[in-house]
């Protein structure tokens, strides 16, 4: 180093010495987080970045939750995401709400939430267009992300849809590109050609296909690596002369290179686009309270559902009217699709932990174990009646869940169902569970929250003595830890045995117990209460926090409405620190109970309520939705009556068809 340089050090340069114009140009090319950090450095940079920060504020307000109500939104965000325009709007999108698919260019009008779109020749043509070249450019990017070219026929089919005015592919490509997208809500359930869900399924299928190819290549590389390692080991045992000859020929160097452990090899690139890697929440068929609600009849959609489960970081999914193809349907049977559906989503391949299904008829296909076994660790499953069809095959569904997710399942909830009266849920000679199924669920180690039909409990008590003899005659079937008096010994009266059965029939780890439905016998509520008191006081259920009984109290026939029910259970709960919810119990409770919820019209930021729910609404654990906090018994019964009327209309329509 020159001595002069030490005596006269060069002055340090600073970014602040640049002109405002240069500073602005530099900041324009920075990533948004860096723009924020740089603007916070000093006052001068903050002033320079004022225009950029204002654009961030505007984009955050307008596009944090984006929607397709305005037809210009998707093209604008595509240009932003692909850096053909201002990149800031796309960076702020965290949630997207898909209301309706556009199928022609004349559909590219702003959707009015209160007035249906005008149909026919009077509709004005839209000035908006997305060119074939732009759509192809977006597909080129997707091919680069996946690492494989799409089939020529598929590309032509997709581009033809765009040329006709379909916007489904454009939305799906946008979701694949948005790097901070976390939440997707679909009001539409359409799977027609050119729809967003259909296009999304197509893109996910390409990612799955390429991932399978990557897995095969990685497996082959590992086999070759093992073979080369074996070859290297044999070579190490050779004489020094032979090893030197190998090195001179270059063969030894090559073997050393490919013989490295697989852990040192370069990991394959993920076939998933950045947007698909970020999506954590998905809802299909959200009720919006507008004319765009998709109440079409059930159609086979399990293939779509299985594809959505493959999104790499998906945590929760809510789906309306999920069903599989079954015999007797007018829908065309797709043999290739039916045979490949569970190859799409093999056991343990999905990251989903929470599933909420509403309006389902229970037609999940012949192999439910494959469906429910797709998630690696499923924590909560909820079913809610939204009409019009009843849930058929509940016992098989419950057994399948308990079988394939036995080590992880923590919550299984049934909302809005009735096993008696106007029945909207059907099991195997029960609503959901019989004695054998109760004992099956009792052995689940992780279950903490579950709802049971009182109708099923009633049946279990009626059949308890018979079940005792058939099931527990051998020592292998006995569980002497159930009760200190051993419920299997001695000839006790049926009532006493029924009480003990109720006190010991639930999972040991249970924290929240919700009872619903109409009891079949008049003395059932009394026997259940005695059993619950014994359960609370017995000391076996040490994790129990809350028992919900309001629904059974409201629906019990012949009960004296002037005399509060379940008071002994409430008193036992107060003494043991267990909250017992009845129509007359206290309003303040010790424990805060959380339930898995499905998004509704109040959760739609672009909807008629602008994402604002009335103050104080609370979740109803019997209906499976939020209701006003001041709902009286009369108002609550009106909600049940609404469900009953929908079910009655459905049965009447079926009778007329017959």
XYZ file of C-alpha atoms in Angstrom:
658
model
C 0.000 0.000 0.000
C 1.266 3.475 -0.866
C 2.440 5.496 2.153
C 0.591 8.500 0.781
C -2.668 6.630 1.004
C -2.094 6.077 4.704
C -1.287 9.734 5.344
C -4.175 11.012 3.233
C -7.003 8.426 3.434
C -9.644 8.632 0.774
C -12.936 10.070 1.949
C -15.682 7.501 2.477
C -18.563 7.717 0.023
C -22.174 7.714 1.178
C -25.379 6.895 -0.636
C -26.737 10.210 0.641
C -24.296 12.018 -1.622
C -26.229 10.829 -4.658
C -28.778 13.128 -6.195
C -32.445 12.675 -5.344
C -33.107 11.406 -8.852
C -30.436 8.700 -8.568
C -31.599 7.753 -5.073
C -35.144 7.365 -6.350
C -33.962 5.176 -9.245
C -31.967 3.001 -6.840
C -34.932 2.554 -4.502
C -37.256 1.706 -7.379
C -35.137 -1.371 -8.137
C -34.995 -2.619 -4.550
C -37.250 -5.247 -3.050
C -40.110 -3.809 -0.961
C -38.668 -4.834 2.454
C -35.373 -3.164 1.527
C -37.257 -0.048 0.447
C -38.818 0.174 3.893
C -35.516 -0.388 5.699
C -33.690 2.168 3.587
C -36.423 4.768 4.074
C -36.040 4.384 7.841
C -32.290 5.089 7.708
C -32.421 8.872 7.739
C -34.663 11.834 7.028
C -33.198 12.474 3.572
C -33.908 8.930 2.376
C -37.372 9.021 3.931
C -38.186 12.167 1.957
C -36.827 10.625 -1.227
C -38.894 7.476 -0.687
C -42.115 9.332 0.133
C -43.669 8.638 -3.265
C -42.761 4.948 -3.100
C -44.118 4.627 0.434
C -47.380 6.274 -0.581
C -47.748 3.718 -3.373
C -47.178 0.999 -0.796
C -49.913 2.455 1.406
C -52.368 2.665 -1.476
C -51.596 -0.872 -2.648
C -51.864 -2.279 0.866
C -55.283 -0.712 1.296
C -56.579 -1.739 -2.115
C -54.978 -5.120 -2.779
C -54.168 -6.759 0.565
C -57.458 -8.595 0.024
C -58.086 -8.548 -3.718
C -61.044 -9.927 -5.658
C -62.254 -10.482 -9.204
C -65.326 -8.237 -8.863
C -63.539 -5.637 -10.994
C -62.377 -7.294 -14.245
C -59.306 -5.058 -14.432
C -57.847 -6.407 -11.172
C -56.493 -9.723 -12.473
C -54.734 -8.265 -15.582
C -53.282 -5.431 -13.475
C -51.943 -7.797 -10.811
C -50.547 -10.131 -13.474
C -48.584 -7.273 -15.035
C -47.437 -6.235 -11.570
C -46.407 -9.761 -10.558
C -44.505 -10.311 -13.807
C -42.877 -6.857 -13.513
C -44.499 -5.518 -16.648
C -45.805 -2.650 -14.542
C -45.515 -1.376 -10.978
C -44.453 -4.423 -8.880
C -45.792 -2.974 -5.630
C -49.522 -3.928 -5.942
C -48.789 -7.655 -6.408
C -46.401 -7.681 -3.455
C -49.191 -6.619 -1.077
C -51.731 -9.313 -2.033
C -52.221 -11.669 0.928
C -55.740 -12.900 0.208
C -57.867 -13.288 -2.912
C -61.649 -13.743 -3.181
C -62.942 -15.406 -6.358
C -66.623 -14.627 -6.908
C -67.503 -15.791 -10.390
C -65.870 -17.058 -13.562
C -66.026 -14.968 -16.713
C -66.614 -17.096 -19.806
C -66.823 -14.506 -22.625
C -65.329 -11.061 -23.172
C -68.758 -9.529 -22.667
C -68.653 -10.898 -19.090
C -65.701 -8.640 -18.344
C -67.865 -6.116 -16.518
C -67.833 -5.104 -12.864
C -69.926 -7.533 -10.815
C -72.640 -5.808 -8.773
C -73.256 -7.702 -5.527
C -76.913 -6.664 -5.486
C -77.871 -6.905 -9.174
C -77.175 -9.995 -11.317
C -75.127 -9.546 -14.460
C -77.299 -8.724 -17.473
C -77.464 -11.617 -19.913
C -78.128 -11.510 -23.630
C -77.206 -9.313 -26.591
C -77.904 -6.048 -24.724
C -74.744 -6.459 -22.710
C -72.009 -4.025 -23.687
C -68.708 -5.527 -24.865
C -65.766 -4.950 -22.576
C -62.748 -2.945 -23.686
C -60.507 -5.206 -21.593
C -58.512 -7.872 -23.372
C -55.637 -10.182 -22.455
C -53.684 -11.155 -25.535
C -52.712 -14.676 -26.459
C -49.060 -13.589 -26.401
C -49.303 -12.381 -22.792
C -51.042 -15.589 -21.719
C -48.336 -17.652 -23.448
C -45.654 -15.604 -21.710
C -47.226 -16.416 -18.331
C -47.344 -20.110 -19.248
C -43.660 -19.990 -20.249
C -42.862 -18.793 -16.739
C -44.941 -21.601 -15.233
C -43.084 -24.160 -17.360
C -39.773 -22.777 -16.089
C -40.974 -23.095 -12.497
C -42.195 -26.650 -12.974
C -39.082 -27.591 -14.928
C -40.951 -29.331 -17.728
C -42.727 -28.236 -20.894
C -46.487 -28.622 -20.943
C -48.105 -30.770 -23.607
C -48.742 -28.870 -26.815
C -52.411 -29.912 -26.855
C -52.889 -28.655 -23.303
C -51.262 -25.311 -24.089
C -53.452 -24.806 -27.147
C -56.545 -25.711 -25.147
C -55.699 -23.237 -22.375
C -54.827 -20.422 -24.773
C -58.049 -20.995 -26.719
C -59.993 -20.533 -23.486
C -58.266 -17.210 -22.857
C -58.975 -16.070 -26.413
C -62.693 -16.777 -25.892
C -62.758 -14.638 -22.755
C -62.341 -17.202 -19.967
C -60.470 -15.722 -17.015
C -59.931 -18.942 -15.031
C -56.417 -19.659 -16.292
C -55.324 -16.067 -15.701
C -56.436 -16.237 -12.069
C -54.749 -19.599 -11.530
C -51.464 -18.307 -12.993
C -51.747 -15.205 -10.826
C -52.091 -17.378 -7.709
C -49.030 -19.349 -8.800
C -47.021 -16.119 -9.124
C -48.070 -14.071 -6.062
C -45.219 -14.554 -3.613
C -47.093 -13.538 -0.440
C -50.533 -15.050 -1.100
C -51.765 -16.999 1.929
C -55.542 -17.265 1.674
C -57.931 -18.171 -1.159
C -61.721 -17.981 -0.926
C -64.013 -19.192 -3.712
C -67.683 -18.291 -3.769
C -68.041 -20.229 -7.017
C -67.829 -24.027 -7.115
C -67.757 -24.327 -10.900
C -65.441 -26.955 -12.388
C -66.417 -26.281 -15.987
C -63.740 -25.950 -18.657
C -62.070 -22.556 -18.381
C -63.146 -22.010 -14.767
C -60.639 -20.957 -12.136
C -60.956 -24.158 -10.085
C -60.562 -26.307 -13.177
C -57.484 -24.342 -14.287
C -56.036 -24.467 -10.783
C -56.460 -28.231 -10.742
C -54.691 -28.456 -14.119
C -51.669 -26.469 -12.912
C -51.448 -28.427 -9.654
C -51.595 -31.671 -11.646
C -48.549 -30.557 -13.670
C -46.667 -29.796 -10.450
C -47.581 -33.209 -9.025
C -46.462 -34.923 -12.224
C -43.096 -33.192 -12.180
C -42.612 -33.859 -8.462
C -43.206 -37.552 -9.092
C -40.570 -37.417 -11.848
C -38.162 -35.612 -9.499
C -38.716 -38.276 -6.848
C -37.987 -41.019 -9.373
C -34.825 -39.257 -10.552
C -33.667 -38.736 -6.969
C -34.304 -42.389 -6.160
C -32.351 -43.439 -9.249
C -29.504 -41.086 -8.309
C -29.393 -42.576 -4.818
C -29.203 -46.081 -6.275
C -26.358 -45.028 -8.568
C -24.620 -43.343 -5.652
C -24.868 -46.505 -3.568
C -23.539 -48.567 -6.468
C -20.617 -46.178 -6.928
C -19.858 -46.232 -3.206
C -19.727 -50.034 -3.351
C -17.446 -49.796 -6.357
C -15.219 -47.333 -4.489
C -15.009 -49.650 -1.484
C -13.910 -52.527 -3.675
C -11.330 -50.313 -5.336
C -9.944 -49.279 -1.935
C -9.189 -52.918 -1.228
C -7.136 -53.298 -4.390
C -3.377 -53.073 -4.464
C -1.623 -49.727 -4.566
C -0.441 -50.386 -8.103
C -3.950 -51.004 -9.419
C -5.209 -47.862 -7.695
C -2.430 -45.803 -9.264
C -3.337 -47.188 -12.682
C -6.941 -46.141 -12.163
C -5.848 -42.645 -11.203
C -3.609 -42.352 -14.252
C -6.437 -43.365 -16.546
C -8.726 -40.832 -14.903
C -11.179 -43.511 -13.923
C -10.378 -43.214 -10.239
C -10.999 -39.491 -10.256
C -14.388 -40.038 -11.892
C -15.378 -42.647 -9.335
C -14.323 -40.387 -6.493
C -16.513 -37.674 -7.932
C -19.715 -39.662 -8.435
C -19.098 -41.729 -5.372
C -19.758 -38.850 -2.995
C -22.619 -39.340 -0.525
C -26.015 -38.153 -1.709
C -26.119 -35.583 1.087
C -23.461 -33.583 -0.727
C -25.277 -33.600 -4.052
C -27.291 -30.628 -5.187
C -30.934 -30.882 -4.121
C -33.484 -30.851 -6.960
C -35.413 -27.667 -7.532
C -38.949 -27.628 -6.172
C -41.542 -28.027 -8.954
C -43.955 -25.768 -7.085
C -44.257 -22.094 -8.112
C -43.647 -19.568 -5.356
C -47.336 -18.690 -5.002
C -48.452 -22.303 -4.523
C -45.757 -22.673 -1.868
C -47.321 -19.900 0.224
C -51.049 -20.760 0.248
C -52.086 -21.864 3.749
C -55.881 -21.473 3.788
C -58.450 -22.435 1.167
C -62.264 -22.221 1.125
C -64.467 -23.396 -1.764
C -68.177 -22.541 -1.857
C -68.265 -19.717 0.700
C -71.802 -18.467 1.331
C -71.826 -14.756 0.470
C -75.458 -13.741 0.996
C -75.633 -12.505 -2.611
C -76.979 -13.701 -5.958
C -73.592 -15.251 -6.674
C -73.929 -17.975 -4.019
C -73.260 -21.298 -5.714
C -76.075 -23.609 -4.581
C -75.968 -25.952 -7.551
C -76.614 -29.617 -6.823
C -73.820 -31.938 -5.840
C -71.406 -32.911 -8.561
C -68.333 -35.143 -8.336
C -65.571 -32.945 -6.949
C -63.357 -35.272 -4.933
C -60.734 -35.220 -7.717
C -60.507 -31.440 -7.362
C -60.411 -31.756 -3.562
C -57.513 -34.221 -3.688
C -55.541 -31.899 -5.974
C -56.064 -28.977 -3.597
C -54.808 -31.126 -0.722
C -51.460 -31.366 -2.533
C -50.644 -27.664 -2.168
C -47.333 -27.937 -0.271
C -48.047 -25.753 2.780
C -51.850 -25.835 2.903
C -52.954 -25.877 6.545
C -56.759 -25.728 6.390
C -59.450 -26.290 3.781
C -63.184 -25.630 3.866
C -65.233 -27.260 1.112
C -68.928 -27.128 0.204
C -70.785 -30.270 -0.938
C -67.810 -32.552 -1.325
C -68.798 -35.836 -2.955
C -67.435 -38.580 -5.190
C -68.988 -40.179 -8.244
C -71.454 -42.977 -7.408
C -73.626 -45.428 -9.321
C -76.915 -44.095 -10.613
C -75.684 -40.562 -11.265
C -76.300 -38.781 -14.538
C -72.699 -37.597 -14.507
C -70.473 -39.296 -17.056
C -68.190 -41.840 -15.438
C -64.523 -41.047 -15.977
C -62.751 -44.381 -15.568
C -59.244 -42.958 -15.964
C -59.918 -40.268 -13.374
C -61.451 -42.703 -10.889
C -58.503 -45.086 -11.181
C -55.883 -42.373 -10.744
C -57.483 -40.198 -8.077
C -55.692 -41.746 -5.136
C -52.388 -41.818 -6.999
C -52.781 -38.040 -7.060
C -52.872 -37.905 -3.283
C -51.161 -40.946 -1.694
C -51.132 -41.606 2.022
C -49.443 -38.936 4.121
C -48.684 -36.599 1.204
C -50.734 -33.588 2.372
C -49.821 -30.945 4.935
C -53.495 -30.161 5.703
C -54.337 -30.213 9.401
C -57.902 -28.858 9.454
C -60.833 -29.908 7.225
C -64.312 -28.337 7.383
C -67.011 -29.813 5.115
C -70.501 -28.318 4.872
C -73.528 -29.343 2.866
C -72.087 -32.779 2.134
C -74.194 -35.897 1.560
C -71.445 -38.213 2.781
C -70.744 -39.728 -0.652
C -66.976 -39.878 -0.347
C -66.347 -42.954 -2.485
C -65.682 -46.603 -1.753
C -62.194 -46.083 -0.335
C -62.560 -43.489 2.408
C -59.322 -44.577 4.071
C -57.405 -43.206 1.081
C -59.277 -39.907 1.290
C -58.829 -39.339 5.022
C -55.349 -40.847 5.022
C -53.982 -38.272 2.568
C -53.143 -35.696 5.299
C -49.983 -36.598 7.155
C -51.311 -35.289 10.471
C -54.995 -34.352 10.494
C -55.939 -32.508 13.689
C -59.553 -31.377 13.249
C -62.475 -32.479 11.065
C -65.868 -30.752 11.078
C -69.104 -31.569 9.246
C -72.009 -29.113 9.034
C -75.492 -29.552 7.614
C -76.318 -26.844 5.091
C -78.972 -28.809 3.194
C -80.619 -29.998 1.217
C -79.426 -33.614 1.419
C -78.884 -35.599 4.580
C -75.485 -37.046 5.458
C -75.565 -40.750 4.629
C -72.954 -43.204 5.890
C -71.769 -41.260 8.937
C -70.666 -44.407 10.765
C -68.300 -45.411 7.970
C -66.855 -41.899 7.797
C -66.281 -41.729 11.558
C -64.693 -45.183 11.640
C -62.407 -44.362 8.732
C -61.209 -41.171 10.424
C -60.610 -42.988 13.698
C -58.689 -45.696 11.869
C -56.340 -43.711 9.616
C -55.854 -40.624 11.823
C -55.984 -42.313 15.220
C -52.688 -40.867 16.475
C -53.309 -37.241 15.492
C -57.072 -36.534 15.434
C -57.942 -34.017 18.156
C -61.390 -32.784 17.166
C -64.373 -34.361 15.381
C -67.470 -32.150 15.262
C -70.948 -32.586 13.730
C -72.989 -29.394 13.394
C -76.679 -28.906 12.621
C -77.590 -32.577 12.463
C -80.490 -34.589 13.919
C -80.509 -38.349 14.291
C -84.219 -38.524 15.109
C -87.356 -36.683 14.000
C -86.542 -35.165 10.621
C -83.314 -37.090 10.355
C -80.550 -35.498 8.324
C -77.765 -37.886 9.303
C -77.756 -41.650 8.830
C -75.345 -44.223 10.202
C -75.419 -47.993 10.625
C -78.662 -48.332 12.628
C -77.727 -45.147 14.483
C -76.960 -41.509 13.781
C -73.167 -41.848 13.878
C -71.852 -44.204 16.564
C -73.077 -47.389 18.225
C -71.572 -49.166 21.242
C -68.671 -50.620 19.293
C -67.810 -47.273 17.683
C -67.964 -45.498 21.051
C -65.354 -47.902 22.397
C -63.269 -47.418 19.251
C -63.216 -43.637 19.732
C -62.605 -44.044 23.435
C -59.177 -45.469 22.673
C -58.018 -42.555 20.513
C -55.043 -41.061 22.370
C -55.175 -37.472 21.070
C -58.902 -36.675 20.830
C -59.747 -33.588 22.887
C -62.946 -32.218 21.363
C -65.900 -34.213 20.063
C -69.649 -33.980 19.635
C -72.040 -36.880 20.177
C -75.653 -37.547 19.283
C -77.851 -38.085 22.348
C -79.905 -40.377 20.137
C -76.833 -42.620 19.797
C -76.159 -42.500 23.537
C -79.790 -43.493 24.093
C -79.398 -46.479 21.764
C -76.183 -47.480 23.512
C -77.893 -47.437 26.890
C -80.788 -49.519 25.541
C -78.378 -52.105 24.125
C -75.814 -51.861 26.905
C -76.584 -55.156 28.642
C -76.529 -57.139 25.390
C -73.347 -55.429 24.249
C -71.747 -56.181 27.613
C -72.301 -59.919 27.226
C -71.222 -60.058 23.576
C -68.204 -57.809 23.830
C -66.812 -58.160 27.326
C -67.297 -61.796 28.288
C -63.586 -62.380 27.778
C -60.821 -60.783 29.803
C -59.370 -59.323 26.576
C -62.422 -57.127 26.081
C -62.699 -55.853 29.639
C -61.527 -52.474 30.823
C -61.464 -52.719 34.607
C -59.994 -49.236 34.886
C -63.264 -47.733 33.684
C -64.862 -47.577 37.106
C -63.809 -48.289 40.643
C -66.862 -50.548 41.058
C -66.125 -52.345 37.756
C -69.146 -51.858 35.519
C -68.840 -55.365 34.057
C -69.300 -57.309 37.306
C -72.550 -58.281 38.932
C -76.186 -58.239 37.857
C -77.081 -54.578 38.184
C -80.319 -52.981 37.047
C -80.323 -51.571 33.523
C -80.565 -47.950 34.716
C -77.487 -48.243 36.916
C -75.566 -49.924 34.147
C -76.658 -47.221 31.672
C -75.440 -44.510 34.045
C -72.074 -46.199 34.396
C -71.887 -46.654 30.643
C -72.393 -42.908 30.099
C -69.792 -42.136 32.762
C -67.103 -44.193 31.019
C -67.890 -44.179 27.284
C -65.943 -41.072 26.249
C -62.222 -40.708 25.435
C -60.016 -40.208 28.489
C -58.174 -37.193 27.031
C -61.395 -35.312 26.241
C -61.471 -31.591 27.050
C -64.695 -30.461 25.359
C -67.831 -32.599 25.066
C -70.798 -31.374 22.998
C -74.089 -33.296 23.148
C -76.862 -32.667 20.628
C -79.984 -34.299 19.184
C -83.367 -35.410 20.512
C -83.403 -38.283 23.046
C -85.574 -41.256 22.096
C -86.774 -42.078 25.619
C -88.289 -39.756 28.226
C -85.934 -40.850 30.993
C -82.807 -40.468 28.838
C -81.963 -36.884 29.959
C -82.078 -37.946 33.602
C -79.866 -40.979 33.015
C -77.415 -38.919 30.974
C -77.230 -36.309 33.707
C -76.532 -38.961 36.347
C -73.830 -40.380 34.108
C -72.263 -36.958 33.539
C -72.245 -36.236 37.273
C -70.469 -39.543 37.836
C -68.066 -38.696 35.003
C -67.229 -35.278 36.481
C -66.788 -36.569 40.019
C -65.030 -39.826 39.149
C -61.562 -38.352 38.654
C -60.878 -40.291 35.442
C -61.419 -37.335 33.082
C -58.761 -35.015 34.452
C -58.511 -32.896 31.277
C -62.238 -32.142 30.996
C -63.003 -28.417 30.689
C -66.518 -28.036 29.277
C -69.742 -29.940 28.548
C -72.366 -28.390 26.255
C -75.979 -29.486 26.888
C -78.144 -26.591 25.672
C -79.232 -28.270 22.435
C -80.505 -31.397 24.197
C -82.341 -29.261 26.748
C -84.160 -27.249 24.083
C -85.191 -30.285 22.066
C -86.263 -32.555 24.936
C -89.962 -33.302 24.594
C -92.148 -33.324 27.668
C -89.608 -31.431 29.761
C -90.926 -28.892 32.229
C -89.671 -25.644 30.696
C -90.267 -23.800 33.963
C -87.863 -26.111 35.776
C -84.193 -25.851 34.742
C -82.606 -29.085 33.562
C -79.187 -30.551 34.345
C -78.801 -28.615 37.594
C -76.980 -31.498 39.310
C -74.493 -31.598 36.432
C -73.986 -27.836 36.687
C -73.349 -28.099 40.436
C -70.900 -30.967 39.975
C -69.125 -28.960 37.290
C -68.780 -25.900 39.502
C -67.223 -28.022 42.241
C -64.800 -29.737 39.851
C -63.900 -26.725 37.709
C -65.791 -27.989 34.648
C -68.005 -25.568 32.701
C -71.444 -27.101 32.042
C -73.396 -25.104 29.462
C -77.180 -25.229 29.864
C -79.988 -22.782 29.096
C -79.955 -21.563 32.691
C -76.285 -21.873 33.700
C -74.101 -18.906 34.547
C -72.924 -16.620 31.765
C -69.284 -16.484 32.860
C -67.132 -19.580 32.569
C -63.622 -20.521 33.593
C -62.389 -21.862 30.287
C -62.222 -20.345 26.832
C -63.189 -22.997 24.282
C -62.120 -22.630 20.651
C -63.825 -24.356 17.720
C -62.760 -24.652 14.091
C -64.862 -22.277 11.968
C -65.721 -21.962 8.297
C -65.593 -18.528 6.610
C -68.959 -16.959 5.838
C -70.347 -13.788 4.261
C -68.964 -11.633 7.086
C -65.422 -12.836 6.378
C -65.489 -11.631 2.768
C -63.640 -8.318 2.634
C -65.063 -7.557 -0.802
C -68.574 -8.711 0.161
C -71.707 -6.850 1.202
C -70.488 -6.558 4.812
C -66.935 -5.491 3.877
C -65.515 -8.091 6.263
C -67.169 -6.509 9.309
C -69.218 -8.751 11.601
C -71.746 -7.293 14.062
C -70.222 -6.820 17.497
C -70.414 -9.651 19.977
C -71.437 -12.526 17.742
C -70.447 -15.870 19.279
C -69.820 -19.301 17.814
C -72.650 -21.780 18.336
C -71.202 -25.281 18.902
C -74.461 -26.927 17.791
C -75.099 -25.039 14.542
C -71.427 -24.603 13.628
C -71.668 -20.883 12.840
C -71.609 -17.534 14.602
C -74.907 -16.113 15.889
C -75.913 -12.932 17.764
C -74.976 -13.124 21.465
C -78.488 -12.278 22.662
C -80.141 -15.167 20.830
C -82.937 -16.329 23.083
C -84.216 -19.871 23.149
C -87.001 -18.791 20.791
C -84.547 -17.316 18.289
C -82.279 -20.338 18.546
C -85.188 -22.696 17.933
C -86.097 -20.600 14.894
C -82.664 -21.351 13.443
C -83.224 -25.059 13.989
C -86.708 -24.765 12.477
C -85.137 -23.266 9.362
C -82.906 -26.316 8.994
C -85.887 -28.612 9.634
C -87.980 -26.869 6.990
C -85.217 -27.213 4.400
C -84.938 -30.913 5.174
C -88.736 -31.363 5.076
C -88.903 -29.691 1.652
C -86.173 -31.982 0.407
C -88.009 -35.104 1.614
C -91.246 -33.841 0.035
C -89.476 -33.345 -3.294
C -88.034 -36.865 -3.100
C -91.512 -38.275 -2.374
C -92.969 -36.536 -5.427
C -90.193 -37.922 -7.642
C -90.938 -41.446 -6.406
